[in-house]
Coordinates of C-alpha atoms in Angstrom, one line a residue:
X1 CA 5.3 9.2 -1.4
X2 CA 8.7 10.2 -2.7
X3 CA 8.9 10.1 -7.2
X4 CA 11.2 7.3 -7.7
X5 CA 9.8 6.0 -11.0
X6 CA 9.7 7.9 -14.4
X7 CA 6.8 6.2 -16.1
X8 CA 3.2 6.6 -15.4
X9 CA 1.4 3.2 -16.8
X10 CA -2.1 3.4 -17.5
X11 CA -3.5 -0.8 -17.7
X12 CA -6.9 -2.6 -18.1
X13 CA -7.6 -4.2 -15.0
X14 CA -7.0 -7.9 -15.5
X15 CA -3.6 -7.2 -16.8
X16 CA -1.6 -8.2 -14.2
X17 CA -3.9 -11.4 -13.2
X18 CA -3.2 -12.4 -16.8
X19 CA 0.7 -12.2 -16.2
X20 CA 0.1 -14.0 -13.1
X21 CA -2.3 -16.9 -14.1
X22 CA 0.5 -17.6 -16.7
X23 CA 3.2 -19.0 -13.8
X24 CA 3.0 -19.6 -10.4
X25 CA 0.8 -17.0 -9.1
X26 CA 3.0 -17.5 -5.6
X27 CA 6.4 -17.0 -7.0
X28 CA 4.8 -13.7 -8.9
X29 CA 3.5 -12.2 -6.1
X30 CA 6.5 -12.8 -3.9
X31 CA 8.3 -11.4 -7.1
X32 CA 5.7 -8.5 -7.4
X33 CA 6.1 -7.6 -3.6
X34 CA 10.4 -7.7 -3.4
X35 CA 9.6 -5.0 -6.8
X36 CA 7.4 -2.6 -5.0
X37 CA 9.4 -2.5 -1.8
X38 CA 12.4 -1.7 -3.8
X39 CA 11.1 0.5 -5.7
X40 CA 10.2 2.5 -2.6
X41 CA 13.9 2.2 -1.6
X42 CA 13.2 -0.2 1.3
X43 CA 14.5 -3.4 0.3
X44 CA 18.2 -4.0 -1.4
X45 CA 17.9 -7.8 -2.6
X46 CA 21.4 -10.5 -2.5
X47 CA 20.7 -9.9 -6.6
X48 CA 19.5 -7.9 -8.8
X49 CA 15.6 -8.5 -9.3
X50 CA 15.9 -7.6 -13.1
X51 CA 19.2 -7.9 -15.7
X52 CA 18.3 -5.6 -18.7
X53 CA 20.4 -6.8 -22.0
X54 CA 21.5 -5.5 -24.6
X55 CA 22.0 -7.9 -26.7
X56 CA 23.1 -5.9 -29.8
X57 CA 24.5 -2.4 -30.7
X58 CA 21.9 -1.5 -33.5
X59 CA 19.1 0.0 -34.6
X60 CA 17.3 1.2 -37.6
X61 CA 15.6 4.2 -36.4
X62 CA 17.4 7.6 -35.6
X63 CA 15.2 9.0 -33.4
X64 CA 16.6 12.6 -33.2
X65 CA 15.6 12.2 -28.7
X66 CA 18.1 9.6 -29.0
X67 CA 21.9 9.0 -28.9
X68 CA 21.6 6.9 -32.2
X69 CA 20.5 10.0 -34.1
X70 CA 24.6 10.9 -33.9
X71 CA 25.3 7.4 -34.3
X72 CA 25.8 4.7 -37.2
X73 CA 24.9 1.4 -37.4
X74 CA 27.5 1.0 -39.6
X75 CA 30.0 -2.1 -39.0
X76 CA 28.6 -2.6 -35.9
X77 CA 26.9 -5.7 -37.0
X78 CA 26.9 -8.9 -35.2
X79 CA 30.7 -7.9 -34.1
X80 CA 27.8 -6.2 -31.3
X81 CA 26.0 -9.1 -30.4
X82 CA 26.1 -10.3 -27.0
X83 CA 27.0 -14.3 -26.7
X84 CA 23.9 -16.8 -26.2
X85 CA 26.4 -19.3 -24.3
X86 CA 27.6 -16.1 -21.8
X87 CA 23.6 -15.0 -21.2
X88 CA 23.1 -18.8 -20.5
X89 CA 26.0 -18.5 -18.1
X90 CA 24.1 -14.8 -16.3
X91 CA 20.9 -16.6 -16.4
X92 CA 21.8 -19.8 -14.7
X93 CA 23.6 -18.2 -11.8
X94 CA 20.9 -15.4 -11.6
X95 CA 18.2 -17.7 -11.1
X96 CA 19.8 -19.4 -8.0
X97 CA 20.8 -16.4 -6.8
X98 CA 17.2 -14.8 -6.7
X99 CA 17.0 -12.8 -10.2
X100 CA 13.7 -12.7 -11.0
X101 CA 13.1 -10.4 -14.8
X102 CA 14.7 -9.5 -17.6
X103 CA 14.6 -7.2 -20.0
X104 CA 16.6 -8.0 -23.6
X105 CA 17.1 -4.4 -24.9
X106 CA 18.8 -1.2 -23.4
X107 CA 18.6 1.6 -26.5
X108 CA 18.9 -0.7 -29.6
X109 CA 16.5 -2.5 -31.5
X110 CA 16.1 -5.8 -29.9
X111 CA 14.1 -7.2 -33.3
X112 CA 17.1 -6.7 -34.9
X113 CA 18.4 -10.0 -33.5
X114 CA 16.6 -12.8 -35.6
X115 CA 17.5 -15.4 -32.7
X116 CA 16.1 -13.1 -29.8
X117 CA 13.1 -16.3 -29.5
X118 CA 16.1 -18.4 -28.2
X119 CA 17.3 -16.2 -25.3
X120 CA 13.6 -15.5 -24.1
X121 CA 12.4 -19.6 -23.8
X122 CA 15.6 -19.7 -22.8
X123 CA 15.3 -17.7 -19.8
X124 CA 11.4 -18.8 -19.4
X125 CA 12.9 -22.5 -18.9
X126 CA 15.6 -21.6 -16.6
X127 CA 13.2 -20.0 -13.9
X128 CA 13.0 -16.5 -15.3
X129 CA 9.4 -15.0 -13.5
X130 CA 9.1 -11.7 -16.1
X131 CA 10.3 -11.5 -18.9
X132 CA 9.9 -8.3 -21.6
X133 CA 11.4 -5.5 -23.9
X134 CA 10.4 -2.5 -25.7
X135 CA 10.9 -2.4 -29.8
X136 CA 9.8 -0.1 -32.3
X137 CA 7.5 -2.1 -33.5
X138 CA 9.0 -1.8 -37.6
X139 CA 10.5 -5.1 -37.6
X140 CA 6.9 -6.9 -36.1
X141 CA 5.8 -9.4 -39.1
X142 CA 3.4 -11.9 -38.4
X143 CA 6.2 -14.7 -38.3
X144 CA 8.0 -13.0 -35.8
X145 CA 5.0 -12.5 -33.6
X146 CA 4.0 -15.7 -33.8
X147 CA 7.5 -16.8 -32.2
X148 CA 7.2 -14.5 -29.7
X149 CA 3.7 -15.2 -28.8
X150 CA 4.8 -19.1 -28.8
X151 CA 8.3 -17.8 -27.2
X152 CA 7.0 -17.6 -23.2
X153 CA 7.6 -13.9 -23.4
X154 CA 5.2 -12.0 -21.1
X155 CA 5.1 -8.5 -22.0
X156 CA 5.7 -6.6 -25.3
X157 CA 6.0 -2.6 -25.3
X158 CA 6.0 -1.0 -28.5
X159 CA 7.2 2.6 -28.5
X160 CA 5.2 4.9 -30.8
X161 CA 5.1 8.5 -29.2
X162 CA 2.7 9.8 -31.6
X163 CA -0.8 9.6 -33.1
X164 CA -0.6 11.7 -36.1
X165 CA 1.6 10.3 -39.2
X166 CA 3.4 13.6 -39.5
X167 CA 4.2 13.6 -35.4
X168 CA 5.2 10.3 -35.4
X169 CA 8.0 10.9 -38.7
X170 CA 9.4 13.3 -37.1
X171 CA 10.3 12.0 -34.0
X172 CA 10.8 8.3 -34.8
X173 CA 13.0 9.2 -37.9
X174 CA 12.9 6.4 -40.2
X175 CA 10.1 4.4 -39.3
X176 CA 7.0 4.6 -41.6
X177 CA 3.9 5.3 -39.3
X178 CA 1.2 3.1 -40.8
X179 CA 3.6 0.5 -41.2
X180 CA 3.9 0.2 -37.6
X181 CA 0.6 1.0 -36.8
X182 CA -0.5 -2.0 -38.8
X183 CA 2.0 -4.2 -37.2
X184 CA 1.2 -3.6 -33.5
X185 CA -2.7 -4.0 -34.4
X186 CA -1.7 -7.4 -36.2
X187 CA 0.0 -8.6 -33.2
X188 CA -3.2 -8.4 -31.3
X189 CA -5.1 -9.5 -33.9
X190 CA -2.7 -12.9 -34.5
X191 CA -3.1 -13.4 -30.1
X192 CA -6.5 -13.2 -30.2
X193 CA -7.0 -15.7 -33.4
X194 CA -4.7 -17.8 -31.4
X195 CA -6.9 -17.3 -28.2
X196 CA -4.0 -16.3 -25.9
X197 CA -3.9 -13.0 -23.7
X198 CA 0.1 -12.8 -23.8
X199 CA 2.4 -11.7 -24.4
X200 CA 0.7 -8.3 -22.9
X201 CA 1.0 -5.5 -25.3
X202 CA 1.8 -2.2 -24.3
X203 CA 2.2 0.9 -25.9
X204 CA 4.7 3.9 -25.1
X205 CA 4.7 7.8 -25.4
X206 CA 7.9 10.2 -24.0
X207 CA 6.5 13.5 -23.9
X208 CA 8.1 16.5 -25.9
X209 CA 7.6 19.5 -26.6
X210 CA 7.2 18.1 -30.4
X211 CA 4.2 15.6 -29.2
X212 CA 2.7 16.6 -26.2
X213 CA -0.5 17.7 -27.4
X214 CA -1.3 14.2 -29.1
X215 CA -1.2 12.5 -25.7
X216 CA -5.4 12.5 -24.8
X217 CA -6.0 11.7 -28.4
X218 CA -3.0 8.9 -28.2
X219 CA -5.0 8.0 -25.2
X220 CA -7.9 7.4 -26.5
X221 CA -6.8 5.3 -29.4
X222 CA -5.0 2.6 -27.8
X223 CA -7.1 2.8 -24.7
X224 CA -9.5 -0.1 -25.7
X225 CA -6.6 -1.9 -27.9
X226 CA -3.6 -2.4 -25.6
X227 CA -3.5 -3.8 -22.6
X228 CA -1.7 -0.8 -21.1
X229 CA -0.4 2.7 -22.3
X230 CA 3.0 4.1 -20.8
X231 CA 3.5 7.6 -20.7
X232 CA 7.1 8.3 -19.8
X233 CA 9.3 12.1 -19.0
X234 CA 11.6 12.7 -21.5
X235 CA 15.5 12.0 -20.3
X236 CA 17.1 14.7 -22.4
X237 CA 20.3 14.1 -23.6
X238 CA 20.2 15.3 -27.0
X239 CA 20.0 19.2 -28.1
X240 CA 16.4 20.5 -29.0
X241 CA 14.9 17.4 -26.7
X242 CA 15.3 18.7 -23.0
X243 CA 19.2 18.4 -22.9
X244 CA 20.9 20.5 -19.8
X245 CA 24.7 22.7 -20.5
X246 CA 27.2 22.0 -18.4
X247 CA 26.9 25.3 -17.2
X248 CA 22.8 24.9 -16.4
X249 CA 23.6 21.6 -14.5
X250 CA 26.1 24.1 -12.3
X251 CA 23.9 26.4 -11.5
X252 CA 20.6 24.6 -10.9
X253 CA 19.1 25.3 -7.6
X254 CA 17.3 22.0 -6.5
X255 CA 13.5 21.9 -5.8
X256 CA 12.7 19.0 -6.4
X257 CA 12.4 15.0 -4.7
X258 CA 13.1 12.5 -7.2
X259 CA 14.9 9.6 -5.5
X260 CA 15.9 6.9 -8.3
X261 CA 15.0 3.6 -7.8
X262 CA 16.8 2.0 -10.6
X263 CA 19.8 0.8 -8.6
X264 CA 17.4 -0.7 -5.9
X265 CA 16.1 -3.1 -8.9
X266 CA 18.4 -3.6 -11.6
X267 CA 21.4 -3.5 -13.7
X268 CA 21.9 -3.2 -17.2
X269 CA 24.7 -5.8 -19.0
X270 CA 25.7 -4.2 -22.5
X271 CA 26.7 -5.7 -25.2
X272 CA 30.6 -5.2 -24.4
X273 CA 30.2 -6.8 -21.1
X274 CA 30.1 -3.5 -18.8
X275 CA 27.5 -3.4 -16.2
X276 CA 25.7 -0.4 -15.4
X277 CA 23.8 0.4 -12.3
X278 CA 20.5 1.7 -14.3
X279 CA 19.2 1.5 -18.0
X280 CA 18.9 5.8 -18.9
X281 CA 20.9 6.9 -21.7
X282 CA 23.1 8.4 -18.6
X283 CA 23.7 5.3 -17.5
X284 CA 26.3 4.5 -20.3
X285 CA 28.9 6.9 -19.1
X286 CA 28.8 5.2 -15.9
X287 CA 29.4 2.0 -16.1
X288 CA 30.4 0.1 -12.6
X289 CA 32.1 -2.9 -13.5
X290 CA 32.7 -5.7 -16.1
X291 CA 31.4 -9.2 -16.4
X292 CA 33.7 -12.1 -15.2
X293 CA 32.6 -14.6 -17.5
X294 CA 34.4 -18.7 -17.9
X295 CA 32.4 -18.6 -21.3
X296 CA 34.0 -15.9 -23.1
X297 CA 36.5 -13.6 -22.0
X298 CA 36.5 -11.4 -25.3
X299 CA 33.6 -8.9 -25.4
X300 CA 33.4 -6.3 -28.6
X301 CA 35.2 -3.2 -28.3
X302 CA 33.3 -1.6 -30.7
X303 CA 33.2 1.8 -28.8
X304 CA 29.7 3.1 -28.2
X305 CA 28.5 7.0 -28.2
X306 CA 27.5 7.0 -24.5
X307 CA 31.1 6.2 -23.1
X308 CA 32.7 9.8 -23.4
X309 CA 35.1 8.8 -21.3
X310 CA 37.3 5.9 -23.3
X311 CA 39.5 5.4 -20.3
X312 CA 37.0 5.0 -18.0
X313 CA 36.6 0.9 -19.0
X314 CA 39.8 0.3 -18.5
X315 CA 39.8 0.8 -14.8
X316 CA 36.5 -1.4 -14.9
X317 CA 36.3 -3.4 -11.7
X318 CA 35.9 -7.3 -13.2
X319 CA 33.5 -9.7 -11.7
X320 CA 30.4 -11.0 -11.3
X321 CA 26.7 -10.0 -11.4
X322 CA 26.7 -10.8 -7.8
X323 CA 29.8 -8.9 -6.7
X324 CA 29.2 -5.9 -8.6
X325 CA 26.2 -5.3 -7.4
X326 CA 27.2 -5.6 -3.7
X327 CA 30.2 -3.3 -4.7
X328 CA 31.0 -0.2 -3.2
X329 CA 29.9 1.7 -6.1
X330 CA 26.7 0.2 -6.3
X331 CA 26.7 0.7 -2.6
X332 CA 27.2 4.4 -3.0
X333 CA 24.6 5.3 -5.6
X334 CA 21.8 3.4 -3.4
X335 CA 23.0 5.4 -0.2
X336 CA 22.9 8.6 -2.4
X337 CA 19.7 8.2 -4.0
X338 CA 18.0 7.2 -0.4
X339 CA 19.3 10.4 1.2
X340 CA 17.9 12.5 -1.7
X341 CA 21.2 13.6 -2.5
X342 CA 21.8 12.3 -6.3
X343 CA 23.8 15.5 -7.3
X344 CA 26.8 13.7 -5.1
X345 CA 27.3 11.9 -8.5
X346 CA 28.0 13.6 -11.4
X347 CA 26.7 11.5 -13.7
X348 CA 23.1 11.4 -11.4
X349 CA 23.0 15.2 -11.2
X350 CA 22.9 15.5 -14.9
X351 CA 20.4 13.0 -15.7
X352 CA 18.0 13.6 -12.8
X353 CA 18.1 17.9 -14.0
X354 CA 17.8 16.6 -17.5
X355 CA 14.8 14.6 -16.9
X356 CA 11.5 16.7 -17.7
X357 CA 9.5 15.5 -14.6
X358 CA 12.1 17.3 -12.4
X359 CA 10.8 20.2 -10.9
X360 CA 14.4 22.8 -10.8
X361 CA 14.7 26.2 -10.6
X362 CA 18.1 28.0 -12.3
X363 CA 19.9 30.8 -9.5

């Protein structure tokens, strides 16, 4: 089978019964079986199966892998935050319309937003089948995993990428490793005292160059704690961490055959309303339309790293989930990705080359 996915998970067993004990184990599987045909590129659905939002433009780590270690939190407080009545508004119409997951982060902090308990049992009580998002784990108190345990969230992914104090400090630049450490065992602590099995926990690690040895041993730790490790290929877009020239992307000779299934599954809705057809860091310099909303009309233009192009949101097609994702750009990147030809797309070609599981040769 073609690579369309860019994490291998490794979970305990009963994992996914858990999830699906916890709702309607019908609905789940019909969910579960709509995900794995898309993912295989066989099935595009009236609606996206998963929104991902970002529901703010922060974070207070500056990982030096990621965009935020050239950019500033500064002033970009809750001028950033994406509106509870508008994601009520996405929700609603998403459910009848077949949406089926969400994720509430895109690369920010989700933890960051105090009320993020509101918009999960919010979605949970609209008809929401999955609902999850990855954090760093620094802002995990026992008060705020209590809410989310209590919250309906089903899955919880904790990003570490390390299992060495000195590893982990240098990639996840300004997080303090036993800190973190202590809060991700304290959240399985707190679910077992309160004799739950979810949310699921689940821990991350993107492979460098800067922590690939660690991985067995990061393996073996978390193995018998969480309920399932991801180990994820590095999307380089920063320099030192797997980041392609312009001139490299040129002249790459393609051997590889990656076909993305992103755009099969999803779309990510930022926090100034644009709608992208994927959630990589790539996937903020092409955005594919803007949300029609009757809420709110008036989304942040607070101006985000990713967007190199500033004229390119102008020219935003408006309108809804729905019709964006039926557009013809939408349309496109599917047809592209399902004929093995993602270099059609500028944007594609340099994220699929800078993307570590890629197997390219340079002429």
């Amino acid at each position: 089978m073609k690579k369309t996915e860019v994490t291998t998970v490794i979970s305990k067993p009963d994992v996914n019964a858990d999830v699906r004990n916890a709702i309607d184990p019908i609905k789940y599987d019909e969910y579960r079986k709509q995900w794995e045909e898309a993912t295989k590129l066989n099935l595009v659905t009236d609606f996206p199966l998963q929104i991902d939002f970002e529901l703010n433009y922060s974070c207070n780590f500056t990982c030096p892998m990621c965009t935020w270690n050239d950019e500033s939190t500064e002033g970009k407080g809750k001028q950033t935050w994406f509106d509870f009545e508008v994601f009520k508004e996405v929700i609603d119409h998403g459910v009848s319309k077949g949406l089926k997951s969400i994720r509430l982060n895109y690369i920010n902090e989700p933890l960051i937003r105090k009320d993020i308990v509101k918009f999960i049992s919010y979605a949970h009580q609209a008809g929401i089948i999955d609902s999850y998002f990855s954090t760093n784990g620094s802002l995990l108190s026992d008060d705020v995993i209590k809410s989310l345990i209590n919250s309906g969230l089903l899955r919880l992914q904790v990003s570490l990428d390390a299992i060495t104090k000195n590893t982990y400090e240098k990639i996840r630049t300004g997080g303090n490793y036993d800190q973190v450490i202590k809060n991700v065992l304290r959240f399985l602590e707190i679910r077992n005292e309160m004799g739950l099995k979810l949310p699921t926990l689940r821990v991350n690690f993107v492979k460098t160059d800067v922590n690939k040895s660690e991985l067995e041993d990061f393996i073996n730790f978390w193995e018998d704690k969480a309920d399932s490790i991801g180990v994820q290929d590095l999307v380089g877009i920063m320099e030192g961490f797997g980041k392609k020239t312009n001139d490299q992307v040129e002249q790459t000779k393609l051997t590889g055959d990656f076909r993305c299934a992103q755009p099969f599954q999803r779309v990510t809705l930022r926090y100034n309303g644009t709608i992208l057809p994927c959630c990589t860091f790539y996937a903020a310099e092409m955005p594919i339309g803007q949300l029609k909303s009757e809420i709110n009309t008036e989304f942040s233009n607070i101006d985000n790293i990713g967007l190199l192009d500033k004229t390119i949101k102008s020219k935003l097609v408006i309108g809804t989930i729905e019709e964006i994702w039926k557009g013809k750009q939408m349309e496109f990147i599917r047809e592209i990705h399902k004929k093995g030809e993602f270099w059609k797309h500028p944007i594609c070609k340099t994220c699929v080359l800078s993307t570590s599981h890629f197997d390219v040769t340079t002429q």
